[in-house]
Amino acid sequence: MAYDNNNVFAKILRGELPCIKVYEDEHTLAFMDIMPQIDGHTLVIPKEPAETLLDISDEAAAAVIKTTKRIAAAVDKAMQGPGVVLFQLNGAGAGQTVPHLHFHVIPTSLAELRQPHAMVQGDPEVLKANAEKIIGALNSL
Ligand code: AMP
């Protein structure tokens, strides 16, 4: 399917919508999930326009994995959860709701992840405080 230039993450990449950023480089961006499944829930996206991992170039896939690895280490250190769950959905049929490739980085366990979570917007002040913790951990990796 053709990439939708008006999806919410494309708008964040163009600066048309805000995000609580924790990291950015030439090829990737990481920011707080606005409806966190748990404190510290972070998203990592490529700048290349791609809906799923199946659509992206090998070079951009390598860049987004590299950033995800680094963000996972920082989230683990900052949030001190039981571990870090990474997941990434490909296609609406799999449950993907934003059609721009993203990795979820969540400091939790699979058992906890399976519990129902309120799909409500996180408190912006808490999201910002967690972003600061993650940025601090990133700078001390
Ligand atoms: P998925 O269901 O894998 O497509 O996940 C999309 C994620 O994007 C969900 O966890 C949403 O909470 C999150 N999300 C949606 N809009 C925004 C936004 N404007 N800023 C940050 N995260 C968002």
PDB file of C-alpha atoms and ligand atoms in Angstrom:
ATOM      1  CA  MET A   1       0.000   0.000   0.000  1.00  0.00           C
ATOM      2  CA  ALA A   2       1.219   3.547  -0.730  1.00  0.00           C
ATOM      3  CA  TYR A   3       2.776   5.398   2.207  1.00  0.00           C
ATOM      4  CA  ASP A   4       0.360   7.906   3.803  1.00  0.00           C
ATOM      5  CA  ASN A   5       2.234  11.211   4.125  1.00  0.00           C
ATOM      6  CA  ASN A   6      -0.386  12.492   6.543  1.00  0.00           C
ATOM      7  CA  ASN A   7       0.066   9.866   9.233  1.00  0.00           C
ATOM      8  CA  VAL A   8       0.793  11.234  12.706  1.00  0.00           C
ATOM      9  CA  PHE A   9       4.472  10.200  12.774  1.00  0.00           C
ATOM     10  CA  ALA A  10       5.100  11.772   9.338  1.00  0.00           C
ATOM     11  CA  LYS A  11       3.664  14.995  10.797  1.00  0.00           C
ATOM     12  CA  ILE A  12       5.947  14.710  13.843  1.00  0.00           C
ATOM     13  CA  LEU A  13       8.955  14.209  11.513  1.00  0.00           C
ATOM     14  CA  ARG A  14       7.977  17.340   9.547  1.00  0.00           C
ATOM     15  CA  GLY A  15       7.565  19.312  12.799  1.00  0.00           C
ATOM     16  CA  GLU A  16       3.844  19.787  12.202  1.00  0.00           C
ATOM     17  CA  LEU A  17       2.961  17.993  15.455  1.00  0.00           C
ATOM     18  CA  PRO A  18       4.918  18.062  18.724  1.00  0.00           C
ATOM     19  CA  CYS A  19       6.586  15.125  20.416  1.00  0.00           C
ATOM     20  CA  ILE A  20       8.539  14.594  23.619  1.00  0.00           C
ATOM     21  CA  LYS A  21      11.874  13.784  22.033  1.00  0.00           C
ATOM     22  CA  VAL A  22      14.555  11.674  23.684  1.00  0.00           C
ATOM     23  CA  TYR A  23      16.938  11.209  20.740  1.00  0.00           C
ATOM     24  CA  GLU A  24      17.406  12.210  17.107  1.00  0.00           C
ATOM     25  CA  ASP A  25      20.048  11.595  14.465  1.00  0.00           C
ATOM     26  CA  GLU A  26      20.218  11.835  10.677  1.00  0.00           C
ATOM     27  CA  HIS A  27      18.161   8.669  10.133  1.00  0.00           C
ATOM     28  CA  THR A  28      16.015   8.127  13.252  1.00  0.00           C
ATOM     29  CA  LEU A  29      13.922   9.774  15.966  1.00  0.00           C
ATOM     30  CA  ALA A  30      12.917   8.473  19.421  1.00  0.00           C
ATOM     31  CA  PHE A  31      10.133  10.009  21.520  1.00  0.00           C
ATOM     32  CA  MET A  32       7.754   9.181  24.339  1.00  0.00           C
ATOM     33  CA  ASP A  33       4.596   7.237  23.474  1.00  0.00           C
ATOM     34  CA  ILE A  34       1.741   9.624  24.194  1.00  0.00           C
ATOM     35  CA  MET A  35      -0.421   6.787  25.604  1.00  0.00           C
ATOM     36  CA  PRO A  36       2.196   4.756  27.476  1.00  0.00           C
ATOM     37  CA  GLN A  37       1.460   1.163  28.368  1.00  0.00           C
ATOM     38  CA  ILE A  38       3.786   1.753  31.312  1.00  0.00           C
ATOM     39  CA  ASP A  39       6.074   4.578  32.474  1.00  0.00           C
ATOM     40  CA  GLY A  40       9.022   4.959  30.105  1.00  0.00           C
ATOM     41  CA  HIS A  41       7.249   3.570  27.003  1.00  0.00           C
ATOM     42  CA  THR A  42       9.294   4.999  24.123  1.00  0.00           C
ATOM     43  CA  LEU A  43       8.949   4.782  20.333  1.00  0.00           C
ATOM     44  CA  VAL A  44      11.766   4.660  17.774  1.00  0.00           C
ATOM     45  CA  ILE A  45      11.049   5.549  14.144  1.00  0.00           C
ATOM     46  CA  PRO A  46      13.066   5.834  10.939  1.00  0.00           C
ATOM     47  CA  LYS A  47      13.012   9.079   8.988  1.00  0.00           C
ATOM     48  CA  GLU A  48      12.628   7.131   5.762  1.00  0.00           C
ATOM     49  CA  PRO A  49       8.924   6.987   4.853  1.00  0.00           C
ATOM     50  CA  ALA A  50       8.010   3.328   5.334  1.00  0.00           C
ATOM     51  CA  GLU A  51       4.811   1.823   6.682  1.00  0.00           C
ATOM     52  CA  THR A  52       6.314  -1.446   7.935  1.00  0.00           C
ATOM     53  CA  LEU A  53       9.609  -3.282   8.338  1.00  0.00           C
ATOM     54  CA  LEU A  54       8.722  -5.099   5.126  1.00  0.00           C
ATOM     55  CA  ASP A  55       8.807  -1.836   3.149  1.00  0.00           C
ATOM     56  CA  ILE A  56      11.942  -0.139   4.446  1.00  0.00           C
ATOM     57  CA  SER A  57      15.406  -0.117   2.827  1.00  0.00           C
ATOM     58  CA  ASP A  58      18.072  -2.326   4.426  1.00  0.00           C
ATOM     59  CA  GLU A  59      20.107   0.786   5.275  1.00  0.00           C
ATOM     60  CA  ALA A  60      17.241   2.513   7.090  1.00  0.00           C
ATOM     61  CA  ALA A  61      16.314  -0.774   8.830  1.00  0.00           C
ATOM     62  CA  ALA A  62      19.885  -1.055  10.121  1.00  0.00           C
ATOM     63  CA  ALA A  63      19.762   2.538  11.390  1.00  0.00           C
ATOM     64  CA  VAL A  64      16.459   2.080  13.215  1.00  0.00           C
ATOM     65  CA  ILE A  65      17.653  -1.175  14.838  1.00  0.00           C
ATOM     66  CA  LYS A  66      20.860   0.523  15.932  1.00  0.00           C
ATOM     67  CA  THR A  67      18.907   3.352  17.571  1.00  0.00           C
ATOM     68  CA  THR A  68      16.401   0.922  19.107  1.00  0.00           C
ATOM     69  CA  LYS A  69      19.263  -1.000  20.728  1.00  0.00           C
ATOM     70  CA  ARG A  70      20.630   2.207  22.247  1.00  0.00           C
ATOM     71  CA  ILE A  71      17.220   3.434  23.409  1.00  0.00           C
ATOM     72  CA  ALA A  72      16.456   0.019  24.931  1.00  0.00           C
ATOM     73  CA  ALA A  73      19.664   0.224  26.975  1.00  0.00           C
ATOM     74  CA  ALA A  74      18.810   3.753  28.127  1.00  0.00           C
ATOM     75  CA  VAL A  75      15.190   2.874  29.001  1.00  0.00           C
ATOM     76  CA  ASP A  76      16.407  -0.178  30.931  1.00  0.00           C
ATOM     77  CA  LYS A  77      18.898   1.899  32.894  1.00  0.00           C
ATOM     78  CA  ALA A  78      16.571   4.855  33.489  1.00  0.00           C
ATOM     79  CA  MET A  79      13.358   3.079  34.388  1.00  0.00           C
ATOM     80  CA  GLN A  80      14.807   0.024  36.182  1.00  0.00           C
ATOM     81  CA  GLY A  81      11.968  -2.267  35.112  1.00  0.00           C
ATOM     82  CA  PRO A  82      12.160  -6.060  35.145  1.00  0.00           C
ATOM     83  CA  GLY A  83      13.637  -5.886  31.624  1.00  0.00           C
ATOM     84  CA  VAL A  84      12.724  -4.319  28.298  1.00  0.00           C
ATOM     85  CA  VAL A  85      10.123  -5.603  25.837  1.00  0.00           C
ATOM     86  CA  LEU A  86      10.534  -4.549  22.193  1.00  0.00           C
ATOM     87  CA  PHE A  87       7.715  -4.991  19.724  1.00  0.00           C
ATOM     88  CA  GLN A  88       6.857  -3.799  16.282  1.00  0.00           C
ATOM     89  CA  LEU A  89       3.634  -4.424  14.346  1.00  0.00           C
ATOM     90  CA  ASN A  90       3.418  -4.782  10.557  1.00  0.00           C
ATOM     91  CA  GLY A  91       0.050  -3.857   9.075  1.00  0.00           C
ATOM     92  CA  ALA A  92      -3.393  -3.042  10.402  1.00  0.00           C
ATOM     93  CA  GLY A  93      -4.170  -6.758  10.449  1.00  0.00           C
ATOM     94  CA  ALA A  94      -1.408  -7.185  13.041  1.00  0.00           C
ATOM     95  CA  GLY A  95      -2.839  -4.304  15.077  1.00  0.00           C
ATOM     96  CA  GLN A  96      -0.660  -1.470  13.737  1.00  0.00           C
ATOM     97  CA  THR A  97      -2.528   1.807  14.225  1.00  0.00           C
ATOM     98  CA  VAL A  98       0.011   4.372  12.945  1.00  0.00           C
ATOM     99  CA  PRO A  99       1.161   3.516   9.392  1.00  0.00           C
ATOM    100  CA  HIS A 100       4.797   4.594   9.832  1.00  0.00           C
ATOM    101  CA  LEU A 101       7.259   1.936  11.016  1.00  0.00           C
ATOM    102  CA  HIS A 102       7.952   2.141  14.756  1.00  0.00           C
ATOM    103  CA  PHE A 103       9.525   0.050  17.465  1.00  0.00           C
ATOM    104  CA  HIS A 104       7.963   0.071  20.936  1.00  0.00           C
ATOM    105  CA  VAL A 105      10.518   0.062  23.770  1.00  0.00           C
ATOM    106  CA  ILE A 106       8.755  -0.813  27.033  1.00  0.00           C
ATOM    107  CA  PRO A 107      10.366  -1.436  30.437  1.00  0.00           C
ATOM    108  CA  THR A 108       8.144  -4.326  31.463  1.00  0.00           C
ATOM    109  CA  SER A 109       7.631  -8.100  31.247  1.00  0.00           C
ATOM    110  CA  LEU A 110       5.586 -10.000  28.677  1.00  0.00           C
ATOM    111  CA  ALA A 111       3.122 -11.025  31.412  1.00  0.00           C
ATOM    112  CA  GLU A 112       2.583  -7.388  32.426  1.00  0.00           C
ATOM    113  CA  LEU A 113       2.325  -6.304  28.782  1.00  0.00           C
ATOM    114  CA  ARG A 114      -0.560  -8.731  28.295  1.00  0.00           C
ATOM    115  CA  GLN A 115      -2.624  -7.072  31.013  1.00  0.00           C
ATOM    116  CA  PRO A 116      -5.239  -4.626  29.675  1.00  0.00           C
ATOM    117  CA  HIS A 117      -3.957  -1.059  29.752  1.00  0.00           C
ATOM    118  CA  ALA A 118      -5.989   2.100  29.760  1.00  0.00           C
ATOM    119  CA  MET A 119      -5.649   3.731  26.334  1.00  0.00           C
ATOM    120  CA  VAL A 120      -5.489   7.192  27.786  1.00  0.00           C
ATOM    121  CA  GLN A 121      -3.105  10.038  27.152  1.00  0.00           C
ATOM    122  CA  GLY A 122      -0.235  10.141  29.641  1.00  0.00           C
ATOM    123  CA  ASP A 123       0.259  13.171  31.911  1.00  0.00           C
ATOM    124  CA  PRO A 124       2.577  15.459  29.885  1.00  0.00           C
ATOM    125  CA  GLU A 125       4.620  16.332  32.987  1.00  0.00           C
ATOM    126  CA  VAL A 126       5.202  12.645  33.776  1.00  0.00           C
ATOM    127  CA  LEU A 127       6.079  11.948  30.121  1.00  0.00           C
ATOM    128  CA  LYS A 128       8.595  14.824  30.180  1.00  0.00           C
ATOM    129  CA  ALA A 129      10.107  13.664  33.494  1.00  0.00           C
ATOM    130  CA  ASN A 130      10.552  10.138  32.110  1.00  0.00           C
ATOM    131  CA  ALA A 131      12.080  11.554  28.913  1.00  0.00           C
ATOM    132  CA  GLU A 132      14.612  13.464  31.041  1.00  0.00           C
ATOM    133  CA  LYS A 133      15.526  10.263  32.895  1.00  0.00           C
ATOM    134  CA  ILE A 134      16.016   8.418  29.592  1.00  0.00           C
ATOM    135  CA  ILE A 135      18.069  11.255  28.104  1.00  0.00           C
ATOM    136  CA  GLY A 136      20.226  11.217  31.236  1.00  0.00           C
ATOM    137  CA  ALA A 137      20.754   7.471  30.895  1.00  0.00           C
ATOM    138  CA  LEU A 138      21.539   7.847  27.169  1.00  0.00           C
ATOM    139  CA  ASN A 139      24.234  10.360  28.004  1.00  0.00           C
ATOM    140  CA  SER A 140      25.806   7.999  30.508  1.00  0.00           C
ATOM    141  CA  LEU A 141      25.793   4.791  28.421  1.00  0.00           C
TER     142      LEU A 141
HETATM  143  P1  AMP B   1       0.866   0.708  16.988  1.00  0.00           P
HETATM  144  O1  AMP B   1      -0.442   0.224  17.522  1.00  0.00           O
HETATM  145  O2  AMP B   1       1.966  -0.320  17.088  1.00  0.00           O
HETATM  146  O3  AMP B   1       0.735   1.300  15.610  1.00  0.00           O
HETATM  147  O4  AMP B   1       1.319   1.853  17.980  1.00  0.00           O
HETATM  148  C1  AMP B   1       1.112   3.204  17.765  1.00  0.00           C
HETATM  149  C2  AMP B   1       1.526   3.894  19.043  1.00  0.00           C
HETATM  150  O5  AMP B   1       1.657   5.267  18.756  1.00  0.00           O
HETATM  151  C3  AMP B   1       0.542   3.740  20.206  1.00  0.00           C
HETATM  152  O6  AMP B   1       1.220   3.164  21.311  1.00  0.00           O
HETATM  153  C4  AMP B   1       0.099   5.177  20.476  1.00  0.00           C
HETATM  154  O7  AMP B   1      -0.075   5.423  21.849  1.00  0.00           O
HETATM  155  C5  AMP B   1       1.246   5.976  19.901  1.00  0.00           C
HETATM  156  N1  AMP B   1       0.917   7.328  19.444  1.00  0.00           N
HETATM  157  C6  AMP B   1      -0.128   7.718  18.672  1.00  0.00           C
HETATM  158  N2  AMP B   1      -0.082   9.047  18.426  1.00  0.00           N
HETATM  159  C7  AMP B   1       1.035   9.507  19.055  1.00  0.00           C
HETATM  160  C8  AMP B   1       1.645  10.800  19.185  1.00  0.00           C
HETATM  161  N3  AMP B   1       1.109  11.892  18.625  1.00  0.00           N
HETATM  162  N4  AMP B   1       2.782  10.899  19.908  1.00  0.00           N
HETATM  163  C9  AMP B   1       3.323   9.813  20.494  1.00  0.00           C
HETATM  164  N5  AMP B   1       2.812   8.571  20.408  1.00  0.00           N
HETATM  165  C10 AMP B   1       1.672   8.414  19.710  1.00  0.00           C
END
